């Protein structure tokens, strides 16, 4: 009976809010940004890998490539230890044509000239490092550059480094034909026995997803909680509240408002996901997702994936498919497993409870002010709780990066605390559920803890809201509200 | 039966802002709640409407506990409130539906009221685009559109120009004809005298005067004398033991203890052949009663 009329408050608040210009314009901007991010995330990797493959030189080329920008520059070589052979210098001559030289003047003179020239010039000095017996332990490439050549110096250093490495191997007896065979990368990874065997992309997702999710949820839950406070404070300070209270009880106003803003935030959240999914779908023919979907149709990959078992694992080589493509397929396959009905339901429940937790606190604060100017100061405890909760969810993930990327499933004590603490669990739990660092039983306990706190706050609201909503004068402090609830 | 307010008390800490207020409205009509600023009128209204919980006493309607949220009440608050950014029509429909009307019924009723108060052209505008007077009209519409049996008007005419004040008065007269129970709080005593049968006067939360307005006035008797003559009558007044309370171009006013005292002064004026322009012996106005009851106790 105390909440009779909340439906009217709910529908009016909801409809009026979604009709505001700021909401419509804000959503259009957010949708455009989300769509752009999703399209770029989907298309860019494929586009970039395409441009990489087109830049591969011929077999005689030792991997040296230069940018268009650098092609106009001049290079002076001071090979003081004569590690580079004639062939290597010829390679440089082929790249830089007549702009490559081995000047007779001293390095100091050339460096002096570089100070004032407006041309793109780099002087490369190669020296050796030795031990106490004079044995060479390494080489040092130091490049002096004019200000115009600043952007290309690392690239040139890379070229010279590769030439030196190649020469060392050739000097050690490796034939030029076999040199290419030595140019393979070694990737390392670690997996705790019993943990998930993740590929590099999955490891990155495991690490980045909880942080991203915590920030996004914070934005929605915290922001719309603030909107509830502002809306209630506006009604109170504009005296509309007095008119409302002749028709409904204060609790109905709170419930109607909180649920309306909850629905707005919920819809906006799913609008973003919808726009993101649509953007991926539209850009799919040009992006990695379609590539992954195609790969997943490959019967050999399907067989390999089905044989991996519960603990995951890296599938072996499949004829005609590169390892990186297999990783994409494997990641896609694992990622789709995240969206189980249990996980989706859990995330929705946590979202709702988290929103209720923060917006009920915000509603109390909004009701405690008599002037809009006081609202910002009154919201300080709310901001403090929200931001601290988000940090509590965010930073332990950074400090646990190693475990998350290696997939051993372990969480540090602070991370564990963030799953159970009601001010951080709304931001920490969904990400943890998605990457599987929390067991279903612990999810249940965490949700229960959050639910208990939501009920406690609801009790406080029902006890003190009627007393503070018509209070005019000095702002009621947060501590006074708690004392008032305890007394009642 | 109607509305019964029985011994309501409200305290803020040690300060008692409403001190055992009681009154009854057994039949339709206008009841006045009077008092200086800070006398406890608005708090009393909030308690009657159920917005504030009383520390003692109760409010009943037809013998049952009265809750405004459960029975449609028309309330025009002293400090007006509309959503500044929302369209008038949207918010008025909202207020009507909160009081149990459906949307179609609300729109139909609102159209009548927009026309009645000459504000049809503003219904699609935002509240912030309206003048103060037109906002006040919209608030009166919000109060009356759901056709409530009980209406509370807190300073209904303040800030209105004479034309719109007359429009408001005509609307109030119509509501009276429709047998509505109206509680009116105002500092404009002429308006109260025009509409109200019964009054309660508060001072610092306490009831200092209560009852039927005519009876109260009759109780005072004809104790206000105003005389205007072409000669000086101050000496004659002194002889009749009368003290001047006010001396204006419209005449000299006195408080008389009895009608005989006034007649004695009249006889002396006639005997002295002083040409008399005006001689008025009357009951005190509500304004004079108000100042007497509340004025000297509220000098702070």
PDB file of N, CA and C in Angstrom, chain B residues 26-100:
ATOM      1  N   UNK B  26     -17.741  19.658   9.165  1.00  0.00           N
ATOM      2  CA  UNK B  26     -18.833  18.696   9.084  1.00  0.00           C
ATOM      3  C   UNK B  26     -19.686  18.836   7.834  1.00  0.00           C
ATOM      4  N   UNK B  27     -19.532  19.969   7.168  1.00  0.00           N
ATOM      5  CA  UNK B  27     -20.306  20.157   5.943  1.00  0.00           C
ATOM      6  C   UNK B  27     -19.447  20.907   4.927  1.00  0.00           C
ATOM      7  N   UNK B  28     -19.812  20.816   3.643  1.00  0.00           N
ATOM      8  CA  UNK B  28     -19.006  21.500   2.623  1.00  0.00           C
ATOM      9  C   UNK B  28     -18.937  22.998   2.892  1.00  0.00           C
ATOM     10  N   UNK B  29     -17.904  23.597   2.390  1.00  0.00           N
ATOM     11  CA  UNK B  29     -17.709  25.035   2.585  1.00  0.00           C
ATOM     12  C   UNK B  29     -16.233  25.354   2.640  1.00  0.00           C
ATOM     13  N   UNK B  30     -15.932  26.589   2.995  1.00  0.00           N
ATOM     14  CA  UNK B  30     -14.521  26.989   3.047  1.00  0.00           C
ATOM     15  C   UNK B  30     -14.110  27.216   4.492  1.00  0.00           C
ATOM     16  N   UNK B  31     -13.039  26.592   4.867  1.00  0.00           N
ATOM     17  CA  UNK B  31     -12.504  26.700   6.224  1.00  0.00           C
ATOM     18  C   UNK B  31     -11.162  27.422   6.133  1.00  0.00           C
ATOM     19  N   UNK B  32     -10.971  28.417   6.999  1.00  0.00           N
ATOM     20  CA  UNK B  32      -9.733  29.192   6.908  1.00  0.00           C
ATOM     21  C   UNK B  32      -8.729  28.775   7.981  1.00  0.00           C
ATOM     22  N   UNK B  33      -7.507  28.627   7.549  1.00  0.00           N
ATOM     23  CA  UNK B  33      -6.411  28.348   8.475  1.00  0.00           C
ATOM     24  C   UNK B  33      -5.523  29.590   8.429  1.00  0.00           C
ATOM     25  N   UNK B  34      -5.541  30.342   9.526  1.00  0.00           N
ATOM     26  CA  UNK B  34      -4.854  31.637   9.521  1.00  0.00           C
ATOM     27  C   UNK B  34      -3.670  31.638  10.487  1.00  0.00           C
ATOM     28  N   UNK B  35      -2.795  32.558  10.246  1.00  0.00           N
ATOM     29  CA  UNK B  35      -1.647  32.696  11.142  1.00  0.00           C
ATOM     30  C   UNK B  35      -0.550  33.468  10.457  1.00  0.00           C
ATOM     31  N   UNK B  36       0.348  33.994  11.257  1.00  0.00           N
ATOM     32  CA  UNK B  36       1.472  34.740  10.678  1.00  0.00           C
ATOM     33  C   UNK B  36       2.457  33.752  10.054  1.00  0.00           C
ATOM     34  N   UNK B  37       3.490  34.282   9.422  1.00  0.00           N
ATOM     35  CA  UNK B  37       4.527  33.397   8.878  1.00  0.00           C
ATOM     36  C   UNK B  37       5.157  32.619  10.026  1.00  0.00           C
ATOM     37  N   UNK B  38       5.295  31.307   9.839  1.00  0.00           N
ATOM     38  CA  UNK B  38       5.913  30.476  10.879  1.00  0.00           C
ATOM     39  C   UNK B  38       4.961  30.075  11.983  1.00  0.00           C
ATOM     40  N   UNK B  39       3.657  30.329  11.767  1.00  0.00           N
ATOM     41  CA  UNK B  39       2.682  29.987  12.812  1.00  0.00           C
ATOM     42  C   UNK B  39       2.385  28.490  12.847  1.00  0.00           C
ATOM     43  N   UNK B  40       2.723  27.784  11.755  1.00  0.00           N
ATOM     44  CA  UNK B  40       2.481  26.332  11.717  1.00  0.00           C
ATOM     45  C   UNK B  40       1.401  25.926  10.735  1.00  0.00           C
ATOM     46  N   UNK B  41       1.003  26.863   9.862  1.00  0.00           N
ATOM     47  CA  UNK B  41      -0.081  26.555   8.904  1.00  0.00           C
ATOM     48  C   UNK B  41       0.334  25.469   7.906  1.00  0.00           C
ATOM     49  N   UNK B  42       1.509  25.683   7.255  1.00  0.00           N
ATOM     50  CA  UNK B  42       1.924  24.742   6.221  1.00  0.00           C
ATOM     51  C   UNK B  42       2.201  23.360   6.817  1.00  0.00           C
ATOM     52  N   UNK B  43       2.808  23.356   8.022  1.00  0.00           N
ATOM     53  CA  UNK B  43       3.056  22.059   8.676  1.00  0.00           C
ATOM     54  C   UNK B  43       1.725  21.364   8.975  1.00  0.00           C
ATOM     55  N   UNK B  44       0.741  22.162   9.446  1.00  0.00           N
ATOM     56  CA  UNK B  44      -0.574  21.576   9.736  1.00  0.00           C
ATOM     57  C   UNK B  44      -1.189  20.988   8.472  1.00  0.00           C
ATOM     58  N   UNK B  45      -1.071  21.751   7.365  1.00  0.00           N
ATOM     59  CA  UNK B  45      -1.630  21.257   6.091  1.00  0.00           C
ATOM     60  C   UNK B  45      -0.931  19.967   5.674  1.00  0.00           C
ATOM     61  N   UNK B  46       0.397  19.940   5.815  1.00  0.00           N
ATOM     62  CA  UNK B  46       1.142  18.730   5.423  1.00  0.00           C
ATOM     63  C   UNK B  46       0.728  17.526   6.263  1.00  0.00           C
ATOM     64  N   UNK B  47       0.455  17.778   7.532  1.00  0.00           N
ATOM     65  CA  UNK B  47       0.022  16.672   8.397  1.00  0.00           C
ATOM     66  C   UNK B  47      -1.382  16.214   7.985  1.00  0.00           C
ATOM     67  N   UNK B  48      -2.255  17.200   7.732  1.00  0.00           N
ATOM     68  CA  UNK B  48      -3.624  16.845   7.319  1.00  0.00           C
ATOM     69  C   UNK B  48      -3.584  16.019   6.034  1.00  0.00           C
ATOM     70  N   UNK B  49      -2.704  16.407   5.117  1.00  0.00           N
ATOM     71  CA  UNK B  49      -2.614  15.702   3.836  1.00  0.00           C
ATOM     72  C   UNK B  49      -1.811  14.406   3.922  1.00  0.00           C
ATOM     73  N   UNK B  50      -1.262  14.135   5.089  1.00  0.00           N
ATOM     74  CA  UNK B  50      -0.547  12.868   5.272  1.00  0.00           C
ATOM     75  C   UNK B  50       0.878  12.882   4.767  1.00  0.00           C
ATOM     76  N   UNK B  51       1.381  14.059   4.378  1.00  0.00           N
ATOM     77  CA  UNK B  51       2.772  14.118   3.903  1.00  0.00           C
ATOM     78  C   UNK B  51       3.735  13.996   5.065  1.00  0.00           C
ATOM     79  N   UNK B  52       3.336  14.549   6.195  1.00  0.00           N
ATOM     80  CA  UNK B  52       4.175  14.503   7.391  1.00  0.00           C
ATOM     81  C   UNK B  52       3.464  13.675   8.459  1.00  0.00           C
ATOM     82  N   UNK B  53       4.241  12.914   9.188  1.00  0.00           N
ATOM     83  CA  UNK B  53       3.650  12.148  10.285  1.00  0.00           C
ATOM     84  C   UNK B  53       3.552  13.059  11.508  1.00  0.00           C
ATOM     85  N   UNK B  54       2.396  13.038  12.166  1.00  0.00           N
ATOM     86  CA  UNK B  54       2.238  13.849  13.383  1.00  0.00           C
ATOM     87  C   UNK B  54       2.834  13.088  14.572  1.00  0.00           C
ATOM     88  N   UNK B  55       3.238  13.858  15.582  1.00  0.00           N
ATOM     89  CA  UNK B  55       3.733  13.210  16.807  1.00  0.00           C
ATOM     90  C   UNK B  55       2.576  12.851  17.734  1.00  0.00           C
ATOM     91  N   UNK B  56       1.396  13.340  17.407  1.00  0.00           N
ATOM     92  CA  UNK B  56       0.219  13.002  18.211  1.00  0.00           C
ATOM     93  C   UNK B  56      -1.036  13.433  17.486  1.00  0.00           C
ATOM     94  N   UNK B  57      -2.175  12.870  17.895  1.00  0.00           N
ATOM     95  CA  UNK B  57      -3.450  13.223  17.290  1.00  0.00           C
ATOM     96  C   UNK B  57      -3.705  12.471  16.012  1.00  0.00           C
ATOM     97  N   UNK B  58      -4.889  12.725  15.424  1.00  0.00           N
ATOM     98  CA  UNK B  58      -5.175  12.044  14.160  1.00  0.00           C
ATOM     99  C   UNK B  58      -6.111  12.866  13.288  1.00  0.00           C
ATOM    100  N   UNK B  59      -6.061  12.536  12.006  1.00  0.00           N
ATOM    101  CA  UNK B  59      -6.924  13.197  11.030  1.00  0.00           C
ATOM    102  C   UNK B  59      -7.829  12.126  10.447  1.00  0.00           C
ATOM    103  N   UNK B  60      -9.140  12.367  10.466  1.00  0.00           N
ATOM    104  CA  UNK B  60     -10.069  11.355   9.925  1.00  0.00           C
ATOM    105  C   UNK B  60     -11.002  11.988   8.907  1.00  0.00           C
ATOM    106  N   UNK B  61     -11.497  11.142   8.036  1.00  0.00           N
ATOM    107  CA  UNK B  61     -12.499  11.554   7.047  1.00  0.00           C
ATOM    108  C   UNK B  61     -13.655  10.569   7.179  1.00  0.00           C
ATOM    109  N   UNK B  62     -14.808  11.078   7.492  1.00  0.00           N
ATOM    110  CA  UNK B  62     -15.966  10.220   7.753  1.00  0.00           C
ATOM    111  C   UNK B  62     -15.638   9.147   8.794  1.00  0.00           C
ATOM    112  N   UNK B  63     -14.870   9.530   9.776  1.00  0.00           N
ATOM    113  CA  UNK B  63     -14.575   8.634  10.888  1.00  0.00           C
ATOM    114  C   UNK B  63     -13.419   7.687  10.655  1.00  0.00           C
ATOM    115  N   UNK B  64     -12.877   7.657   9.425  1.00  0.00           N
ATOM    116  CA  UNK B  64     -11.753   6.759   9.142  1.00  0.00           C
ATOM    117  C   UNK B  64     -10.478   7.574   8.966  1.00  0.00           C
ATOM    118  N   UNK B  65      -9.346   6.942   9.289  1.00  0.00           N
ATOM    119  CA  UNK B  65      -8.058   7.627   9.170  1.00  0.00           C
ATOM    120  C   UNK B  65      -7.893   8.179   7.756  1.00  0.00           C
ATOM    121  N   UNK B  66      -7.537   9.449   7.664  1.00  0.00           N
ATOM    122  CA  UNK B  66      -7.468  10.109   6.365  1.00  0.00           C
ATOM    123  C   UNK B  66      -6.047  10.088   5.818  1.00  0.00           C
ATOM    124  N   UNK B  67      -5.919   9.590   4.593  1.00  0.00           N
ATOM    125  CA  UNK B  67      -4.627   9.595   3.912  1.00  0.00           C
ATOM    126  C   UNK B  67      -4.825  10.175   2.530  1.00  0.00           C
ATOM    127  N   UNK B  68      -4.210  11.319   2.285  1.00  0.00           N
ATOM    128  CA  UNK B  68      -4.405  11.984   0.992  1.00  0.00           C
ATOM    129  C   UNK B  68      -3.978  11.098  -0.164  1.00  0.00           C
ATOM    130  N   UNK B  69      -2.928  10.279   0.067  1.00  0.00           N
ATOM    131  CA  UNK B  69      -2.426   9.439  -1.018  1.00  0.00           C
ATOM    132  C   UNK B  69      -3.458   8.385  -1.424  1.00  0.00           C
ATOM    133  N   UNK B  70      -4.451   8.175  -0.534  1.00  0.00           N
ATOM    134  CA  UNK B  70      -5.450   7.155  -0.844  1.00  0.00           C
ATOM    135  C   UNK B  70      -6.797   7.763  -1.218  1.00  0.00           C
ATOM    136  N   UNK B  71      -6.923   9.077  -1.046  1.00  0.00           N
ATOM    137  CA  UNK B  71      -8.182   9.746  -1.427  1.00  0.00           C
ATOM    138  C   UNK B  71      -7.797  11.009  -2.190  1.00  0.00           C
ATOM    139  N   UNK B  72      -8.326  11.184  -3.400  1.00  0.00           N
ATOM    140  CA  UNK B  72      -7.895  12.343  -4.182  1.00  0.00           C
ATOM    141  C   UNK B  72      -8.135  13.662  -3.442  1.00  0.00           C
ATOM    142  N   UNK B  73      -7.077  14.444  -3.356  1.00  0.00           N
ATOM    143  CA  UNK B  73      -7.150  15.749  -2.702  1.00  0.00           C
ATOM    144  C   UNK B  73      -6.578  16.774  -3.677  1.00  0.00           C
ATOM    145  N   UNK B  74      -7.203  17.911  -3.757  1.00  0.00           N
ATOM    146  CA  UNK B  74      -6.650  18.978  -4.579  1.00  0.00           C
ATOM    147  C   UNK B  74      -5.786  19.865  -3.698  1.00  0.00           C
ATOM    148  N   UNK B  75      -4.544  20.055  -4.088  1.00  0.00           N
ATOM    149  CA  UNK B  75      -3.639  20.831  -3.234  1.00  0.00           C
ATOM    150  C   UNK B  75      -2.903  21.879  -4.068  1.00  0.00           C
ATOM    151  N   UNK B  76      -3.141  23.134  -3.723  1.00  0.00           N
ATOM    152  CA  UNK B  76      -2.376  24.216  -4.341  1.00  0.00           C
ATOM    153  C   UNK B  76      -1.414  24.710  -3.268  1.00  0.00           C
ATOM    154  N   UNK B  77      -0.153  24.318  -3.409  1.00  0.00           N
ATOM    155  CA  UNK B  77       0.826  24.636  -2.365  1.00  0.00           C
ATOM    156  C   UNK B  77       1.229  26.105  -2.429  1.00  0.00           C
ATOM    157  N   UNK B  78       1.680  26.606  -1.282  1.00  0.00           N
ATOM    158  CA  UNK B  78       2.110  28.007  -1.226  1.00  0.00           C
ATOM    159  C   UNK B  78       3.314  28.227  -2.137  1.00  0.00           C
ATOM    160  N   UNK B  79       4.267  27.297  -2.056  1.00  0.00           N
ATOM    161  CA  UNK B  79       5.433  27.397  -2.936  1.00  0.00           C
ATOM    162  C   UNK B  79       5.151  26.515  -4.136  1.00  0.00           C
ATOM    163  N   UNK B  80       4.847  27.174  -5.263  1.00  0.00           N
ATOM    164  CA  UNK B  80       4.384  26.431  -6.439  1.00  0.00           C
ATOM    165  C   UNK B  80       5.462  25.538  -7.004  1.00  0.00           C
ATOM    166  N   UNK B  81       5.051  24.443  -7.572  1.00  0.00           N
ATOM    167  CA  UNK B  81       6.032  23.526  -8.151  1.00  0.00           C
ATOM    168  C   UNK B  81       5.530  22.853  -9.411  1.00  0.00           C
ATOM    169  N   UNK B  82       6.276  23.035 -10.481  1.00  0.00           N
ATOM    170  CA  UNK B  82       6.027  22.310 -11.729  1.00  0.00           C
ATOM    171  C   UNK B  82       7.393  21.860 -12.240  1.00  0.00           C
ATOM    172  N   UNK B  83       7.410  20.815 -13.064  1.00  0.00           N
ATOM    173  CA  UNK B  83       8.667  20.426 -13.693  1.00  0.00           C
ATOM    174  C   UNK B  83       9.004  21.477 -14.746  1.00  0.00           C
ATOM    175  N   UNK B  84      10.087  22.227 -14.567  1.00  0.00           N
ATOM    176  CA  UNK B  84      10.348  23.332 -15.505  1.00  0.00           C
ATOM    177  C   UNK B  84      10.586  22.892 -16.939  1.00  0.00           C
ATOM    178  N   UNK B  85      11.148  21.703 -17.127  1.00  0.00           N
ATOM    179  CA  UNK B  85      11.575  21.307 -18.479  1.00  0.00           C
ATOM    180  C   UNK B  85      10.533  20.465 -19.223  1.00  0.00           C
ATOM    181  N   UNK B  86       9.489  20.043 -18.529  1.00  0.00           N
ATOM    182  CA  UNK B  86       8.525  19.148 -19.181  1.00  0.00           C
ATOM    183  C   UNK B  86       7.329  19.933 -19.708  1.00  0.00           C
ATOM    184  N   UNK B  87       6.680  19.354 -20.728  1.00  0.00           N
ATOM    185  CA  UNK B  87       5.489  19.982 -21.297  1.00  0.00           C
ATOM    186  C   UNK B  87       4.374  19.992 -20.256  1.00  0.00           C
ATOM    187  N   UNK B  88       3.629  21.096 -20.249  1.00  0.00           N
ATOM    188  CA  UNK B  88       2.531  21.258 -19.295  1.00  0.00           C
ATOM    189  C   UNK B  88       1.545  20.092 -19.395  1.00  0.00           C
ATOM    190  N   UNK B  89       1.140  19.766 -20.609  1.00  0.00           N
ATOM    191  CA  UNK B  89       0.108  18.735 -20.776  1.00  0.00           C
ATOM    192  C   UNK B  89       0.595  17.391 -20.213  1.00  0.00           C
ATOM    193  N   UNK B  90       1.895  17.085 -20.448  1.00  0.00           N
ATOM    194  CA  UNK B  90       2.437  15.809 -19.956  1.00  0.00           C
ATOM    195  C   UNK B  90       2.384  15.743 -18.437  1.00  0.00           C
ATOM    196  N   UNK B  91       2.814  16.830 -17.793  1.00  0.00           N
ATOM    197  CA  UNK B  91       2.856  16.763 -16.331  1.00  0.00           C
ATOM    198  C   UNK B  91       1.473  16.823 -15.694  1.00  0.00           C
ATOM    199  N   UNK B  92       0.543  17.548 -16.324  1.00  0.00           N
ATOM    200  CA  UNK B  92      -0.800  17.586 -15.744  1.00  0.00           C
ATOM    201  C   UNK B  92      -1.505  16.231 -15.895  1.00  0.00           C
ATOM    202  N   UNK B  93      -1.291  15.586 -17.038  1.00  0.00           N
ATOM    203  CA  UNK B  93      -1.860  14.228 -17.204  1.00  0.00           C
ATOM    204  C   UNK B  93      -1.260  13.303 -16.142  1.00  0.00           C
ATOM    205  N   UNK B  94       0.048  13.454 -15.911  1.00  0.00           N
ATOM    206  CA  UNK B  94       0.732  12.640 -14.884  1.00  0.00           C
ATOM    207  C   UNK B  94       0.105  12.854 -13.504  1.00  0.00           C
ATOM    208  N   UNK B  95      -0.085  14.123 -13.139  1.00  0.00           N
ATOM    209  CA  UNK B  95      -0.666  14.405 -11.823  1.00  0.00           C
ATOM    210  C   UNK B  95      -2.089  13.824 -11.709  1.00  0.00           C
ATOM    211  N   UNK B  96      -2.830  13.902 -12.824  1.00  0.00           N
ATOM    212  CA  UNK B  96      -4.207  13.365 -12.806  1.00  0.00           C
ATOM    213  C   UNK B  96      -4.200  11.836 -12.678  1.00  0.00           C
ATOM    214  N   UNK B  97      -3.297  11.191 -13.424  1.00  0.00           N
ATOM    215  CA  UNK B  97      -3.277   9.721 -13.357  1.00  0.00           C
ATOM    216  C   UNK B  97      -2.808   9.244 -11.984  1.00  0.00           C
ATOM    217  N   UNK B  98      -1.944  10.040 -11.348  1.00  0.00           N
ATOM    218  CA  UNK B  98      -1.527   9.681  -9.984  1.00  0.00           C
ATOM    219  C   UNK B  98      -2.727   9.671  -9.038  1.00  0.00           C
ATOM    220  N   UNK B  99      -3.735  10.458  -9.392  1.00  0.00           N
ATOM    221  CA  UNK B  99      -4.936  10.525  -8.537  1.00  0.00           C
ATOM    222  C   UNK B  99      -6.048   9.639  -9.060  1.00  0.00           C
ATOM    223  N   UNK B 100      -5.662   8.658  -9.840  1.00  0.00           N
ATOM    224  CA  UNK B 100      -6.632   7.622 -10.206  1.00  0.00           C
ATOM    225  C   UNK B 100      -7.362   7.834 -11.509  1.00  0.00           C
TER     226      UNK B 100
END
